[in-house]
Amino acid sequence: MEWISNLFFGGSVAQSVIVLACVITIGLILSKIKIAGISFGVTWILFVGIAFSHFGLTMDIHTLHFVKEFGLILFVYSVGLQVGPGFFASLKKGGLKLNMLAVLIVFLGVGVTLIIKFISGLPVSTMTGILSGAITNTPGLGAAQQTYTEMHGVTDPSIATGYALAYPLGVIGIILSMV
């Protein structure tokens, strides 16, 4: 029975792969659930990952770094494949107005984040994670983590924590605004 404990709570690459596989599998299963015609979709994977980390399931630091960088690359690439072909055509159909609205939303998010930072006294790194989560900007999270690591030589887990706390509310806010 000790090998099962080592498999889920050890610090090996195999343990990291098993934890990732379980998080993704459970998240995808839960993504099929619809309540009142609304589903969180693959966002469930993030929620399951938060739950796993709450119960002490961690990953090997080198495997985590690889998966984080590789996942971000795949995410940005697939978004580019999906959006890229119709980008210039969308500018002719009111896309410029919608893009300016998106830029305004980001600037408003930055403004609100700065106000909250000065009121609460939270560190800029934590507030950067909260901003990325609130506007559901995963590439922004990756850029913030990479920039912090390059500037200070160490990682700051509060960036990801702020992101993880704000992301669910960002998703719910987007769903409510669409409804």
PDB file of C-alpha atoms in Angstrom, residues 30-127:
ATOM      1  CA  LEU A  30     -17.380  17.377 -14.783  1.00  0.00           C
ATOM      2  CA  SER A  31     -17.353  19.608 -17.883  1.00  0.00           C
ATOM      3  CA  LYS A  32     -20.320  17.632 -19.216  1.00  0.00           C
ATOM      4  CA  ILE A  33     -22.526  18.894 -16.359  1.00  0.00           C
ATOM      5  CA  LYS A  34     -25.002  21.624 -17.307  1.00  0.00           C
ATOM      6  CA  ILE A  35     -27.069  23.603 -14.847  1.00  0.00           C
ATOM      7  CA  ALA A  36     -29.899  25.612 -16.396  1.00  0.00           C
ATOM      8  CA  GLY A  37     -28.267  25.135 -19.802  1.00  0.00           C
ATOM      9  CA  ILE A  38     -24.936  26.602 -18.630  1.00  0.00           C
ATOM     10  CA  SER A  39     -21.724  24.626 -18.295  1.00  0.00           C
ATOM     11  CA  PHE A  40     -18.331  25.681 -17.001  1.00  0.00           C
ATOM     12  CA  GLY A  41     -16.768  23.448 -19.672  1.00  0.00           C
ATOM     13  CA  VAL A  42     -13.051  22.825 -19.381  1.00  0.00           C
ATOM     14  CA  THR A  43     -12.833  25.421 -16.601  1.00  0.00           C
ATOM     15  CA  TRP A  44     -13.632  22.474 -14.346  1.00  0.00           C
ATOM     16  CA  ILE A  45     -10.039  21.329 -14.896  1.00  0.00           C
ATOM     17  CA  LEU A  46      -8.819  24.442 -13.069  1.00  0.00           C
ATOM     18  CA  PHE A  47     -11.292  23.883 -10.233  1.00  0.00           C
ATOM     19  CA  VAL A  48     -10.253  20.232  -9.859  1.00  0.00           C
ATOM     20  CA  GLY A  49      -6.589  21.292  -9.868  1.00  0.00           C
ATOM     21  CA  ILE A  50      -7.308  23.746  -7.049  1.00  0.00           C
ATOM     22  CA  ALA A  51      -9.051  20.984  -5.085  1.00  0.00           C
ATOM     23  CA  PHE A  52      -6.168  18.550  -5.629  1.00  0.00           C
ATOM     24  CA  SER A  53      -3.628  21.094  -4.440  1.00  0.00           C
ATOM     25  CA  HIS A  54      -5.779  21.801  -1.389  1.00  0.00           C
ATOM     26  CA  PHE A  55      -5.473  18.142  -0.429  1.00  0.00           C
ATOM     27  CA  GLY A  56      -1.684  18.159  -0.804  1.00  0.00           C
ATOM     28  CA  LEU A  57      -1.229  16.644  -4.251  1.00  0.00           C
ATOM     29  CA  THR A  58       1.765  18.442  -5.718  1.00  0.00           C
ATOM     30  CA  MET A  59       4.008  17.963  -8.722  1.00  0.00           C
ATOM     31  CA  ASP A  60       7.718  17.661  -9.374  1.00  0.00           C
ATOM     32  CA  ILE A  61       9.005  21.211  -9.926  1.00  0.00           C
ATOM     33  CA  HIS A  62      10.759  20.398 -13.220  1.00  0.00           C
ATOM     34  CA  THR A  63       7.732  18.612 -14.645  1.00  0.00           C
ATOM     35  CA  LEU A  64       5.505  21.466 -13.488  1.00  0.00           C
ATOM     36  CA  HIS A  65       7.724  24.019 -15.247  1.00  0.00           C
ATOM     37  CA  PHE A  66       7.686  22.004 -18.488  1.00  0.00           C
ATOM     38  CA  VAL A  67       3.916  21.454 -18.426  1.00  0.00           C
ATOM     39  CA  LYS A  68       3.271  25.114 -17.627  1.00  0.00           C
ATOM     40  CA  GLU A  69       5.407  26.407 -20.495  1.00  0.00           C
ATOM     41  CA  PHE A  70       4.250  23.757 -22.974  1.00  0.00           C
ATOM     42  CA  GLY A  71       0.585  24.260 -22.041  1.00  0.00           C
ATOM     43  CA  LEU A  72       0.870  28.013 -22.492  1.00  0.00           C
ATOM     44  CA  ILE A  73       2.472  27.525 -25.910  1.00  0.00           C
ATOM     45  CA  LEU A  74      -0.305  25.150 -26.995  1.00  0.00           C
ATOM     46  CA  PHE A  75      -2.991  27.491 -25.647  1.00  0.00           C
ATOM     47  CA  VAL A  76      -1.712  30.558 -27.494  1.00  0.00           C
ATOM     48  CA  TYR A  77      -1.094  28.547 -30.666  1.00  0.00           C
ATOM     49  CA  SER A  78      -4.596  27.052 -30.712  1.00  0.00           C
ATOM     50  CA  VAL A  79      -6.219  30.429 -30.020  1.00  0.00           C
ATOM     51  CA  GLY A  80      -4.199  31.842 -32.931  1.00  0.00           C
ATOM     52  CA  LEU A  81      -5.352  29.027 -35.202  1.00  0.00           C
ATOM     53  CA  GLN A  82      -8.965  29.592 -34.246  1.00  0.00           C
ATOM     54  CA  VAL A  83      -9.033  33.393 -34.378  1.00  0.00           C
ATOM     55  CA  GLY A  84      -6.282  34.194 -36.878  1.00  0.00           C
ATOM     56  CA  PRO A  85      -7.983  33.438 -40.200  1.00  0.00           C
ATOM     57  CA  GLY A  86     -10.944  35.712 -39.545  1.00  0.00           C
ATOM     58  CA  PHE A  87      -9.092  38.522 -37.758  1.00  0.00           C
ATOM     59  CA  PHE A  88      -8.865  41.057 -40.588  1.00  0.00           C
ATOM     60  CA  ALA A  89     -12.354  40.236 -41.866  1.00  0.00           C
ATOM     61  CA  SER A  90     -13.762  40.902 -38.392  1.00  0.00           C
ATOM     62  CA  LEU A  91     -12.227  44.378 -38.396  1.00  0.00           C
ATOM     63  CA  LYS A  92     -14.483  45.280 -41.327  1.00  0.00           C
ATOM     64  CA  LYS A  93     -17.620  44.049 -39.496  1.00  0.00           C
ATOM     65  CA  GLY A  94     -17.421  46.144 -36.332  1.00  0.00           C
ATOM     66  CA  GLY A  95     -14.461  44.241 -34.958  1.00  0.00           C
ATOM     67  CA  LEU A  96     -12.466  47.411 -34.460  1.00  0.00           C
ATOM     68  CA  LYS A  97     -15.160  48.769 -32.125  1.00  0.00           C
ATOM     69  CA  LEU A  98     -15.248  45.483 -30.197  1.00  0.00           C
ATOM     70  CA  ASN A  99     -11.438  45.406 -29.959  1.00  0.00           C
ATOM     71  CA  MET A 100     -11.419  48.949 -28.575  1.00  0.00           C
ATOM     72  CA  LEU A 101     -14.065  47.873 -26.057  1.00  0.00           C
ATOM     73  CA  ALA A 102     -11.832  44.951 -25.038  1.00  0.00           C
ATOM     74  CA  VAL A 103      -8.860  47.312 -24.603  1.00  0.00           C
ATOM     75  CA  LEU A 104     -11.039  49.600 -22.476  1.00  0.00           C
ATOM     76  CA  ILE A 105     -12.085  46.656 -20.299  1.00  0.00           C
ATOM     77  CA  VAL A 106      -8.446  45.705 -19.741  1.00  0.00           C
ATOM     78  CA  PHE A 107      -7.520  49.289 -18.798  1.00  0.00           C
ATOM     79  CA  LEU A 108     -10.499  49.471 -16.436  1.00  0.00           C
ATOM     80  CA  GLY A 109      -9.341  46.175 -14.916  1.00  0.00           C
ATOM     81  CA  VAL A 110      -5.860  47.588 -14.401  1.00  0.00           C
ATOM     82  CA  GLY A 111      -7.329  50.725 -12.820  1.00  0.00           C
ATOM     83  CA  VAL A 112      -9.552  48.762 -10.446  1.00  0.00           C
ATOM     84  CA  THR A 113      -6.604  46.494  -9.597  1.00  0.00           C
ATOM     85  CA  LEU A 114      -4.434  49.506  -8.710  1.00  0.00           C
ATOM     86  CA  ILE A 115      -7.197  50.963  -6.544  1.00  0.00           C
ATOM     87  CA  ILE A 116      -7.629  47.639  -4.711  1.00  0.00           C
ATOM     88  CA  LYS A 117      -3.841  47.350  -4.332  1.00  0.00           C
ATOM     89  CA  PHE A 118      -3.598  50.753  -2.635  1.00  0.00           C
ATOM     90  CA  ILE A 119      -6.640  50.122  -0.435  1.00  0.00           C
ATOM     91  CA  SER A 120      -5.698  46.586   0.617  1.00  0.00           C
ATOM     92  CA  GLY A 121      -1.911  46.856   0.625  1.00  0.00           C
ATOM     93  CA  LEU A 122      -1.516  43.511  -1.155  1.00  0.00           C
ATOM     94  CA  PRO A 123       1.740  43.038  -3.077  1.00  0.00           C
ATOM     95  CA  VAL A 124       1.813  43.880  -6.787  1.00  0.00           C
ATOM     96  CA  SER A 125       2.595  40.241  -7.626  1.00  0.00           C
ATOM     97  CA  THR A 126      -0.607  39.020  -5.963  1.00  0.00           C
ATOM     98  CA  MET A 127      -2.654  41.766  -7.582  1.00  0.00           C
TER      99      MET A 127
END
